[in-house]
């Protein structure tokens, strides 16, 4: 049997999957390249250009198109952004799970294609049910049918998953075992990457659209500017540059044998990687500074508008999402004293900034320095299975997952950053939770709160008649 070729002389499906179960990683077949989906009008218009410049124009035109559509969805509001995130999640899941089917040739496995999508439905039901319970409590309170679903949400979610688990066990067939467990694990890792991260994106969105837009646009900016700087000025390959930098470290194997050997071993392993051979130091550094400046300016512009800074809330009286509030201190101009060296350059003592602009530097730095590792991870995944792109959905860009590999890592960081340094008690969310309690529980909370405020001197004790 040769990799990438059909099984010769085998007609029995059990024998076929028995061979698949016993093969090693080096036997993984090469997946046929995806077809070119570039529109014919673009092909004709760019026919006279070299392949390098043709790809540059295709990527540029499609990038501008996607950014324009993104602006339109932002204008349409938070609900449309949530639908966009859900759509991207489903498409990313489809692209990754399809690679698994093609690599392991598992199209004929009993029930497995259906089970993969069933698990996707179960996990989404769990996460979005949690969101409904947290942010739409007043709406749920009015609907008796929803009250039952929310009250027993986690039990229902577990029961649904358990049903899928049992169906998987019942679908196990002799000589298919290893292959079926390969795909079971593949499905669950894919769910972890796509569904969990997209849920965090929506959680960030509920904190205020600015926490959604600045991180996402910073990753997009870094991707574009790093590509442009690398395209026009790139001379030094990133991996080669890393090798030179590491050899300059003051750790010599003769002076510190154990530590030096360990570091040099790591360097040797790192510099042998070729996950992104076209990336250059010029693109990496240019993308970093461009992204920090862009994030700082974008934070200044967006911080002026309630539409972007107010938490997204559901108002039952108008039956829609609203973004109206008194902006927090993060989005109110503050005066900051400049360091001595900047005072001499700018000839001023203080500068007025929104505190969120300072946080934007942290977000942009992560998007520039750590975010690309999401892309390196995706590149390693694709090379492991001998594919160029996850799909051919977007001409010049590949699949949806090729565009959002860094976004998922960024979403996790933003969520951790908010919960660690930003988020405090949310009075609106707390009030929603109180309203769904029983009247006796509400009365007890009222009495406890009243007693606490009287003890602190905020309320005067009522006079008894």
Tab-separated table of C-alpha atoms in Angstrom:
chain	number	residue	atom	x	y	z
A	1	UNK	CA	0.000	0.000	0.000
A	2	UNK	CA	1.387	3.430	-0.936
A	3	UNK	CA	0.350	6.719	0.728
A	4	UNK	CA	-2.196	8.661	-1.248
A	5	UNK	CA	-3.180	5.669	-3.428
A	6	UNK	CA	-6.350	3.579	-3.224
A	7	UNK	CA	-6.196	0.178	-1.570
A	8	UNK	CA	-5.508	-2.349	-4.312
A	9	UNK	CA	-7.112	-5.765	-4.367
A	10	UNK	CA	-9.304	-5.176	-1.359
A	11	UNK	CA	-13.038	-5.372	-1.581
A	12	UNK	CA	-13.983	-6.217	1.973
A	13	UNK	CA	-14.542	-3.051	4.009
A	14	UNK	CA	-13.439	-4.710	7.273
A	15	UNK	CA	-10.046	-5.557	5.753
A	16	UNK	CA	-9.769	-1.996	4.466
A	17	UNK	CA	-10.321	-0.447	7.881
A	18	UNK	CA	-8.193	-3.072	9.554
A	19	UNK	CA	-5.247	-1.863	7.444
A	20	UNK	CA	-6.075	1.746	8.259
A	21	UNK	CA	-6.031	0.997	11.963
A	22	UNK	CA	-2.528	-0.517	11.783
A	23	UNK	CA	-0.784	2.189	9.733
A	24	UNK	CA	1.657	4.698	11.242
A	25	UNK	CA	1.686	8.494	11.059
A	26	UNK	CA	4.153	8.351	8.172
A	27	UNK	CA	1.514	6.495	6.175
A	28	UNK	CA	-0.962	9.410	6.249
A	29	UNK	CA	-2.099	9.946	2.668
A	30	UNK	CA	-1.554	13.211	0.900
A	31	UNK	CA	-4.813	15.106	0.485
A	32	UNK	CA	-5.473	16.313	-3.062
A	33	UNK	CA	-5.044	20.104	-3.400
A	34	UNK	CA	-8.211	22.195	-3.391
A	35	UNK	CA	-9.479	23.604	-6.650
A	36	UNK	CA	-8.947	27.281	-7.468
A	37	UNK	CA	-12.129	29.267	-6.789
A	38	UNK	CA	-10.854	32.638	-7.980
A	39	UNK	CA	-13.607	34.392	-10.010
A	40	UNK	CA	-12.996	34.288	-13.746
A	41	UNK	CA	-13.236	38.073	-14.025
A	42	UNK	CA	-10.272	38.416	-11.651
A	43	UNK	CA	-8.297	35.750	-13.506
A	44	UNK	CA	-8.743	37.594	-16.814
A	45	UNK	CA	-7.967	40.997	-15.307
A	46	UNK	CA	-4.733	39.753	-13.703
A	47	UNK	CA	-3.661	37.309	-16.412
A	48	UNK	CA	-0.634	39.409	-17.438
A	49	UNK	CA	0.916	39.533	-13.965
A	50	UNK	CA	3.404	37.189	-12.377
A	51	UNK	CA	2.062	34.675	-9.862
A	52	UNK	CA	3.524	36.716	-6.968
A	53	UNK	CA	1.757	39.943	-7.949
A	54	UNK	CA	-1.382	38.098	-9.015
A	55	UNK	CA	-1.683	36.575	-5.541
A	56	UNK	CA	-1.007	40.017	-4.007
A	57	UNK	CA	-3.896	41.626	-5.920
A	58	UNK	CA	-6.297	38.747	-5.259
A	59	UNK	CA	-5.537	38.840	-1.537
A	60	UNK	CA	-5.855	42.634	-1.478
A	61	UNK	CA	-9.204	42.776	-3.277
A	62	UNK	CA	-10.735	40.004	-1.187
A	63	UNK	CA	-9.372	41.576	2.022
A	64	UNK	CA	-11.008	44.923	1.241
A	65	UNK	CA	-14.246	43.126	0.400
A	66	UNK	CA	-14.273	41.227	3.704
A	67	UNK	CA	-13.465	44.384	5.700
A	68	UNK	CA	-16.317	46.242	3.985
A	69	UNK	CA	-18.765	43.440	4.830
A	70	UNK	CA	-17.476	43.454	8.414
A	71	UNK	CA	-18.207	47.187	8.726
A	72	UNK	CA	-21.716	46.579	7.400
A	73	UNK	CA	-22.362	43.871	10.007
A	74	UNK	CA	-21.059	46.161	12.773
A	75	UNK	CA	-23.547	48.786	11.637
A	76	UNK	CA	-26.353	46.201	11.792
A	77	UNK	CA	-25.719	45.678	15.507
A	78	UNK	CA	-24.660	43.182	18.157
A	79	UNK	CA	-27.145	40.459	17.236
A	80	UNK	CA	-25.779	40.252	13.694
A	81	UNK	CA	-22.240	40.062	15.071
A	82	UNK	CA	-23.294	37.103	17.213
A	83	UNK	CA	-24.765	35.386	14.165
A	84	UNK	CA	-21.519	36.084	12.297
A	85	UNK	CA	-19.478	34.467	15.076
A	86	UNK	CA	-21.790	31.434	15.076
A	87	UNK	CA	-21.546	31.107	11.280
A	88	UNK	CA	-17.751	31.305	11.371
A	89	UNK	CA	-17.659	28.716	14.138
A	90	UNK	CA	-19.774	26.245	12.138
A	91	UNK	CA	-17.687	26.774	9.000
A	92	UNK	CA	-14.392	26.321	10.881
A	93	UNK	CA	-15.724	23.121	12.425
A	94	UNK	CA	-16.740	21.879	8.981
A	95	UNK	CA	-13.299	22.589	7.504
A	96	UNK	CA	-11.355	20.856	10.287
A	97	UNK	CA	-13.657	17.853	10.555
A	98	UNK	CA	-13.608	17.407	6.761
A	99	UNK	CA	-9.808	17.151	6.863
A	100	UNK	CA	-10.196	14.336	9.392
A	101	UNK	CA	-12.616	12.490	7.140
A	102	UNK	CA	-10.280	12.829	4.167
A	103	UNK	CA	-7.093	11.926	6.050
A	104	UNK	CA	-8.517	8.815	7.708
A	105	UNK	CA	-10.879	7.961	4.854
A	106	UNK	CA	-13.706	7.631	7.319
A	107	UNK	CA	-16.671	8.499	5.098
A	108	UNK	CA	-18.065	4.980	5.464
A	109	UNK	CA	-17.819	4.762	9.235
A	110	UNK	CA	-21.262	3.973	10.632
A	111	UNK	CA	-23.063	7.097	11.932
A	112	UNK	CA	-19.887	9.047	12.413
A	113	UNK	CA	-20.538	12.015	10.151
A	114	UNK	CA	-23.944	12.416	11.805
A	115	UNK	CA	-22.471	12.061	15.300
A	116	UNK	CA	-19.856	14.777	14.678
A	117	UNK	CA	-22.534	17.326	13.855
A	118	UNK	CA	-24.705	16.056	16.689
A	119	UNK	CA	-21.904	16.754	19.188
A	120	UNK	CA	-21.511	20.236	17.689
A	121	UNK	CA	-25.217	20.853	18.291
A	122	UNK	CA	-24.979	19.581	21.889
A	123	UNK	CA	-22.003	21.741	22.801
A	124	UNK	CA	-23.577	24.822	21.244
A	125	UNK	CA	-26.816	24.133	23.098
A	126	UNK	CA	-24.880	24.045	26.366
A	127	UNK	CA	-22.853	27.240	25.814
A	128	UNK	CA	-25.612	29.346	24.303
A	129	UNK	CA	-28.016	28.143	26.969
A	130	UNK	CA	-25.582	29.419	29.590
A	131	UNK	CA	-25.493	32.775	27.799
A	132	UNK	CA	-29.287	32.989	27.710
A	133	UNK	CA	-29.456	32.208	31.429
A	134	UNK	CA	-26.893	34.893	32.243
A	135	UNK	CA	-27.947	37.752	30.000
A	136	UNK	CA	-31.643	37.214	29.249
A	137	UNK	CA	-33.040	36.371	32.678
A	138	UNK	CA	-35.856	38.931	32.469
A	139	UNK	CA	-36.972	37.553	29.121
A	140	UNK	CA	-36.856	33.976	30.416
A	141	UNK	CA	-38.933	34.983	33.433
A	142	UNK	CA	-41.858	35.886	31.171
A	143	UNK	CA	-41.806	32.606	29.230
A	144	UNK	CA	-42.873	29.534	31.216
A	145	UNK	CA	-41.536	27.098	28.608
A	146	UNK	CA	-38.080	28.671	28.775
A	147	UNK	CA	-38.076	28.627	32.568
A	148	UNK	CA	-38.118	24.827	32.528
A	149	UNK	CA	-35.310	24.662	29.941
A	150	UNK	CA	-33.123	27.105	31.848
A	151	UNK	CA	-33.742	25.549	35.264
A	152	UNK	CA	-32.646	22.116	34.063
A	153	UNK	CA	-30.318	23.354	31.336
A	154	UNK	CA	-27.173	21.566	32.456
A	155	UNK	CA	-28.977	18.295	33.075
A	156	UNK	CA	-30.589	18.466	29.607
A	157	UNK	CA	-27.200	19.285	28.046
A	158	UNK	CA	-25.570	16.339	29.785
A	159	UNK	CA	-28.418	14.023	28.745
A	160	UNK	CA	-28.050	15.096	25.112
A	161	UNK	CA	-24.294	14.523	25.174
A	162	UNK	CA	-24.764	11.179	26.927
A	163	UNK	CA	-27.130	10.096	24.158
A	164	UNK	CA	-24.448	10.884	21.575
A	165	UNK	CA	-21.831	9.066	23.629
A	166	UNK	CA	-24.023	5.963	23.790
A	167	UNK	CA	-24.697	6.130	20.052
A	168	UNK	CA	-20.935	6.246	19.449
A	169	UNK	CA	-20.345	3.170	21.630
A	170	UNK	CA	-23.155	1.299	19.886
A	171	UNK	CA	-21.688	2.201	16.485
A	172	UNK	CA	-18.320	0.556	17.234
A	173	UNK	CA	-17.602	-2.156	14.690
A	174	UNK	CA	-14.941	-4.832	14.673
A	175	UNK	CA	-11.696	-3.811	12.919
A	176	UNK	CA	-12.843	-0.157	12.911
A	177	UNK	CA	-12.094	0.520	16.574
A	178	UNK	CA	-8.888	2.540	16.328
A	179	UNK	CA	-10.147	4.581	13.395
A	180	UNK	CA	-13.425	5.340	15.153
A	181	UNK	CA	-11.600	6.519	18.277
A	182	UNK	CA	-9.296	8.629	16.088
A	183	UNK	CA	-12.331	10.446	14.742
A	184	UNK	CA	-13.995	10.652	18.161
A	185	UNK	CA	-10.914	12.427	19.522
A	186	UNK	CA	-10.618	14.558	16.370
A	187	UNK	CA	-14.217	15.728	16.795
A	188	UNK	CA	-13.763	16.677	20.451
A	189	UNK	CA	-10.508	18.564	19.900
A	190	UNK	CA	-12.203	20.438	17.052
A	191	UNK	CA	-15.105	21.314	19.346
A	192	UNK	CA	-12.643	22.586	21.953
A	193	UNK	CA	-10.926	24.829	19.411
A	194	UNK	CA	-13.982	26.226	17.665
A	195	UNK	CA	-17.014	26.216	19.967
A	196	UNK	CA	-15.295	27.135	23.226
A	197	UNK	CA	-13.351	29.988	21.665
A	198	UNK	CA	-16.325	31.381	19.768
A	199	UNK	CA	-18.277	31.371	23.039
A	200	UNK	CA	-15.525	33.507	24.580
A	201	UNK	CA	-15.781	35.908	21.628
A	202	UNK	CA	-19.472	36.404	22.374
A	203	UNK	CA	-18.731	36.838	26.095
A	204	UNK	CA	-16.276	39.601	25.164
A	205	UNK	CA	-18.915	41.198	22.964
A	206	UNK	CA	-21.362	41.395	25.856
A	207	UNK	CA	-18.772	43.393	27.836
A	208	UNK	CA	-18.965	46.078	25.162
A	209	UNK	CA	-18.469	46.037	21.425
A	210	UNK	CA	-15.085	47.732	21.855
A	211	UNK	CA	-13.740	44.584	23.551
A	212	UNK	CA	-14.782	42.691	20.423
A	213	UNK	CA	-13.658	45.158	17.765
A	214	UNK	CA	-10.242	46.325	18.992
A	215	UNK	CA	-8.777	42.807	19.496
A	216	UNK	CA	-10.192	41.460	16.248
A	217	UNK	CA	-9.130	44.506	14.220
A	218	UNK	CA	-5.658	44.389	15.843
A	219	UNK	CA	-5.148	40.822	14.625
A	220	UNK	CA	-6.386	41.815	11.154
A	221	UNK	CA	-4.110	44.875	11.143
A	222	UNK	CA	-1.096	42.799	12.202
A	223	UNK	CA	-1.827	40.209	9.528
A	224	UNK	CA	-2.114	42.851	6.800
A	225	UNK	CA	0.809	45.076	7.817
A	226	UNK	CA	3.157	42.160	8.475
A	227	UNK	CA	2.326	40.844	5.002
A	228	UNK	CA	2.884	44.274	3.409
A	229	UNK	CA	6.168	44.963	5.222
A	230	UNK	CA	7.365	41.462	4.423
A	231	UNK	CA	6.272	41.710	0.785
A	232	UNK	CA	7.992	45.022	0.068
A	233	UNK	CA	10.891	45.092	2.551
A	234	UNK	CA	11.362	41.494	3.704
A	235	UNK	CA	14.946	40.268	3.435
A	236	UNK	CA	15.696	38.281	6.604
A	237	UNK	CA	13.762	35.022	7.165
A	238	UNK	CA	12.277	34.932	10.651
A	239	UNK	CA	13.656	31.476	11.496
A	240	UNK	CA	17.159	32.366	10.272
A	241	UNK	CA	17.061	35.578	12.269
A	242	UNK	CA	16.015	33.647	15.386
A	243	UNK	CA	19.056	31.393	14.958
A	244	UNK	CA	21.382	34.418	14.834
A	245	UNK	CA	19.722	36.083	17.855
A	246	UNK	CA	19.898	32.963	19.998
A	247	UNK	CA	23.580	32.401	19.244
A	248	UNK	CA	24.301	35.867	20.640
A	249	UNK	CA	22.857	34.946	24.053
A	250	UNK	CA	25.453	35.063	26.883
A	251	UNK	CA	25.084	31.332	27.546
A	252	UNK	CA	28.047	29.395	26.262
A	253	UNK	CA	28.131	25.592	26.534
A	254	UNK	CA	31.789	25.727	27.707
A	255	UNK	CA	30.977	28.146	30.566
A	256	UNK	CA	27.674	26.581	31.617
A	257	UNK	CA	27.707	23.075	30.106
A	258	UNK	CA	24.290	21.879	31.270
A	259	UNK	CA	22.355	25.117	30.694
A	260	UNK	CA	24.204	25.919	27.503
A	261	UNK	CA	23.551	22.473	26.041
A	262	UNK	CA	19.867	22.664	26.935
A	263	UNK	CA	19.455	26.107	25.324
A	264	UNK	CA	21.377	25.124	22.207
A	265	UNK	CA	19.309	21.956	21.924
A	266	UNK	CA	16.141	24.047	22.080
A	267	UNK	CA	17.568	26.482	19.515
A	268	UNK	CA	18.460	23.625	17.194
A	269	UNK	CA	14.942	22.224	17.396
A	270	UNK	CA	13.312	25.632	17.023
A	271	UNK	CA	15.360	26.790	14.062
A	272	UNK	CA	14.742	23.560	12.172
A	273	UNK	CA	11.046	24.401	12.074
A	274	UNK	CA	9.713	25.624	8.757
A	275	UNK	CA	6.133	26.327	9.733
A	276	UNK	CA	6.109	29.733	8.070
A	277	UNK	CA	9.203	29.945	5.852
A	278	UNK	CA	7.998	33.129	4.080
A	279	UNK	CA	7.785	35.207	7.271
A	280	UNK	CA	10.532	37.788	7.731
A	281	UNK	CA	11.869	39.919	10.566
A	282	UNK	CA	10.991	43.057	8.604
A	283	UNK	CA	7.376	41.943	8.389
A	284	UNK	CA	7.293	40.846	12.038
A	285	UNK	CA	8.719	44.125	13.412
A	286	UNK	CA	6.765	46.335	11.003
A	287	UNK	CA	3.558	44.511	11.874
A	288	UNK	CA	4.222	44.938	15.607
A	289	UNK	CA	4.688	48.720	15.565
A	290	UNK	CA	1.855	49.237	13.088
A	291	UNK	CA	-0.549	47.189	15.200
A	292	UNK	CA	0.287	49.016	18.453
A	293	UNK	CA	-0.240	52.405	16.779
A	294	UNK	CA	-3.443	51.218	15.109
A	295	UNK	CA	-4.847	49.792	18.356
A	296	UNK	CA	-4.045	53.015	20.228
A	297	UNK	CA	-5.821	55.164	17.618
A	298	UNK	CA	-8.783	52.781	17.251
A	299	UNK	CA	-9.239	52.765	21.041
A	300	UNK	CA	-9.308	56.585	21.066
A	301	UNK	CA	-11.912	56.773	18.305
A	302	UNK	CA	-14.217	54.030	19.607
A	303	UNK	CA	-14.072	55.196	23.240
A	304	UNK	CA	-16.044	58.324	22.288
A	305	UNK	CA	-19.249	56.473	21.449
A	306	UNK	CA	-21.695	54.699	23.765
A	307	UNK	CA	-22.569	52.317	20.942
A	308	UNK	CA	-19.115	50.743	21.252
A	309	UNK	CA	-18.293	51.068	24.965
A	310	UNK	CA	-21.555	50.162	26.701
A	311	UNK	CA	-22.165	46.511	27.645
A	312	UNK	CA	-24.614	44.772	25.354
A	313	UNK	CA	-27.843	44.170	27.262
A	314	UNK	CA	-31.218	42.765	26.393
A	315	UNK	CA	-34.127	45.068	27.273
A	316	UNK	CA	-37.379	43.197	27.724
A	317	UNK	CA	-39.483	46.366	27.448
A	318	UNK	CA	-38.300	47.024	23.887
A	319	UNK	CA	-37.554	43.351	23.110
A	320	UNK	CA	-34.108	44.063	21.642
A	321	UNK	CA	-30.424	44.527	22.432
A	322	UNK	CA	-29.446	47.992	23.672
A	323	UNK	CA	-26.101	49.733	24.184
A	324	UNK	CA	-27.011	52.675	26.380
A	325	UNK	CA	-25.229	53.516	29.624
A	326	UNK	CA	-23.128	56.017	31.495
A	327	UNK	CA	-19.604	55.154	30.251
A	328	UNK	CA	-17.321	53.774	32.944
A	329	UNK	CA	-14.056	55.432	33.927
A	330	UNK	CA	-12.272	53.329	31.317
A	331	UNK	CA	-13.945	55.422	28.641
A	332	UNK	CA	-13.662	58.883	30.198
A	333	UNK	CA	-10.727	61.169	29.428
A	334	UNK	CA	-8.088	61.292	32.156
A	335	UNK	CA	-4.948	63.429	32.493
A	336	UNK	CA	-1.628	61.591	32.721
A	337	UNK	CA	1.793	63.042	33.542
A	338	UNK	CA	4.363	62.389	30.858
A	339	UNK	CA	7.790	60.833	31.571
A	340	UNK	CA	10.681	63.373	31.572
A	341	UNK	CA	12.058	62.352	28.173
A	342	UNK	CA	8.631	62.774	26.543
A	343	UNK	CA	8.091	66.146	28.220
A	344	UNK	CA	11.149	67.475	26.416
A	345	UNK	CA	10.017	66.036	23.063
A	346	UNK	CA	6.330	66.998	23.221
A	347	UNK	CA	6.871	70.186	25.255
A	348	UNK	CA	3.951	69.506	27.543
A	349	UNK	CA	3.524	68.233	31.082
A	350	UNK	CA	0.386	66.111	30.744
A	351	UNK	CA	-1.651	64.342	28.105
A	352	UNK	CA	-5.361	63.443	28.032
A	353	UNK	CA	-6.099	59.811	27.244
A	354	UNK	CA	-8.855	57.293	27.689
A	355	UNK	CA	-7.668	54.598	30.132
A	356	UNK	CA	-8.786	52.008	27.608
A	357	UNK	CA	-6.042	53.265	25.271
A	358	UNK	CA	-3.463	51.994	27.758
A	359	UNK	CA	-5.204	48.611	27.813
A	360	UNK	CA	-5.221	48.649	24.011
A	361	UNK	CA	-1.404	48.608	24.056
A	362	UNK	CA	-1.502	45.304	25.950
A	363	UNK	CA	-4.093	43.895	23.538
A	364	UNK	CA	-2.162	45.030	20.456
A	365	UNK	CA	1.117	43.692	21.832
A	366	UNK	CA	-0.428	40.275	22.365
A	367	UNK	CA	-1.972	40.370	18.881
A	368	UNK	CA	1.464	41.135	17.389
A	369	UNK	CA	3.805	38.943	19.418
A	370	UNK	CA	1.769	35.984	20.696
A	371	UNK	CA	-1.231	35.968	18.348
A	372	UNK	CA	0.864	34.791	15.359
A	373	UNK	CA	1.611	31.579	17.257
A	374	UNK	CA	-1.994	30.633	16.551
A	375	UNK	CA	-1.041	30.888	12.895
A	376	UNK	CA	2.138	28.867	13.477
A	377	UNK	CA	0.046	26.201	15.198
A	378	UNK	CA	-2.327	26.092	12.222
A	379	UNK	CA	0.629	25.937	9.823
A	380	UNK	CA	2.047	22.982	11.710
A	381	UNK	CA	-1.334	21.251	11.580
A	382	UNK	CA	-1.584	21.749	7.828
A	383	UNK	CA	1.944	20.525	7.185
A	384	UNK	CA	1.321	17.481	9.368
A	385	UNK	CA	-1.452	16.447	6.989
A	386	UNK	CA	0.206	17.705	3.794
A	387	UNK	CA	-2.313	20.403	2.901
A	388	UNK	CA	-1.785	24.011	1.876
A	389	UNK	CA	-5.019	25.487	3.273
A	390	UNK	CA	-7.917	24.302	5.390
A	391	UNK	CA	-10.253	24.888	2.435
A	392	UNK	CA	-10.599	27.074	-0.641
A	393	UNK	CA	-13.535	29.179	0.574
A	394	UNK	CA	-11.827	32.565	0.037
A	395	UNK	CA	-9.634	32.934	-3.085
A	396	UNK	CA	-6.096	33.952	-2.155
A	397	UNK	CA	-6.715	33.316	1.538
A	398	UNK	CA	-7.758	29.674	1.803
A	399	UNK	CA	-10.490	28.637	4.205
A	400	UNK	CA	-12.275	30.496	6.964
A	401	UNK	CA	-10.051	28.768	9.524
A	402	UNK	CA	-6.975	30.128	7.715
A	403	UNK	CA	-8.223	33.642	8.504
A	404	UNK	CA	-9.333	33.000	12.074
A	405	UNK	CA	-6.587	30.787	13.483
A	406	UNK	CA	-5.087	33.738	15.403
A	407	UNK	CA	-8.482	35.158	16.378
A	408	UNK	CA	-9.343	32.201	18.600
A	409	UNK	CA	-6.144	32.584	20.621
A	410	UNK	CA	-6.788	36.327	20.866
A	411	UNK	CA	-10.346	35.762	22.110
A	412	UNK	CA	-9.091	33.616	24.987
A	413	UNK	CA	-6.540	36.241	26.000
A	414	UNK	CA	-9.113	39.056	25.947
A	415	UNK	CA	-11.528	37.039	28.077
A	416	UNK	CA	-8.805	36.258	30.636
A	417	UNK	CA	-7.639	39.893	30.544
A	418	UNK	CA	-11.152	41.223	31.224
A	419	UNK	CA	-11.839	38.819	34.085
A	420	UNK	CA	-8.394	39.466	35.637
A	421	UNK	CA	-8.004	43.241	35.326
A	422	UNK	CA	-11.262	44.861	34.223
A	423	UNK	CA	-14.515	43.219	35.174
A	424	UNK	CA	-16.214	44.127	38.431
A	425	UNK	CA	-19.711	43.348	39.708
A	426	UNK	CA	-22.349	44.019	37.073
A	427	UNK	CA	-25.393	45.661	38.748
A	428	UNK	CA	-27.629	45.055	35.747
A	429	UNK	CA	-26.773	41.346	35.584
A	430	UNK	CA	-27.183	41.019	39.359
A	431	UNK	CA	-30.616	42.651	39.179
A	432	UNK	CA	-31.695	40.243	36.442
A	433	UNK	CA	-30.712	37.316	38.653
A	434	UNK	CA	-32.622	38.755	41.616
A	435	UNK	CA	-35.789	39.174	39.564
A	436	UNK	CA	-36.021	35.444	38.835
A	437	UNK	CA	-35.929	34.499	42.529
A	438	UNK	CA	-39.005	33.569	44.528
A	439	UNK	CA	-40.736	36.496	46.358
A	440	UNK	CA	-39.657	35.162	49.765
A	441	UNK	CA	-36.022	35.026	48.626
A	442	UNK	CA	-36.221	38.545	47.218
A	443	UNK	CA	-37.668	39.821	50.521
A	444	UNK	CA	-34.875	38.182	52.527
A	445	UNK	CA	-32.252	39.761	50.299
A	446	UNK	CA	-33.970	43.146	50.640
A	447	UNK	CA	-33.947	42.924	54.469
A	448	UNK	CA	-30.306	41.803	54.537
A	449	UNK	CA	-29.232	44.610	52.222
A	450	UNK	CA	-31.220	47.191	54.188
A	451	UNK	CA	-29.620	46.093	57.464
A	452	UNK	CA	-26.164	46.253	55.889
A	453	UNK	CA	-26.722	49.791	54.560
A	454	UNK	CA	-28.028	50.999	57.929
A	455	UNK	CA	-24.962	49.587	59.705
A	456	UNK	CA	-22.689	51.425	57.271
A	457	UNK	CA	-24.594	54.694	57.852
A	458	UNK	CA	-25.789	54.975	54.268
A	459	UNK	CA	-29.475	54.634	55.308
A	460	UNK	CA	-31.149	56.019	58.386
A	461	UNK	CA	-33.018	53.523	60.557
A	462	UNK	CA	-36.767	53.854	60.136
A	463	UNK	CA	-38.696	55.221	63.091
A	464	UNK	CA	-41.157	52.886	64.734
A	465	UNK	CA	-44.583	54.421	65.410
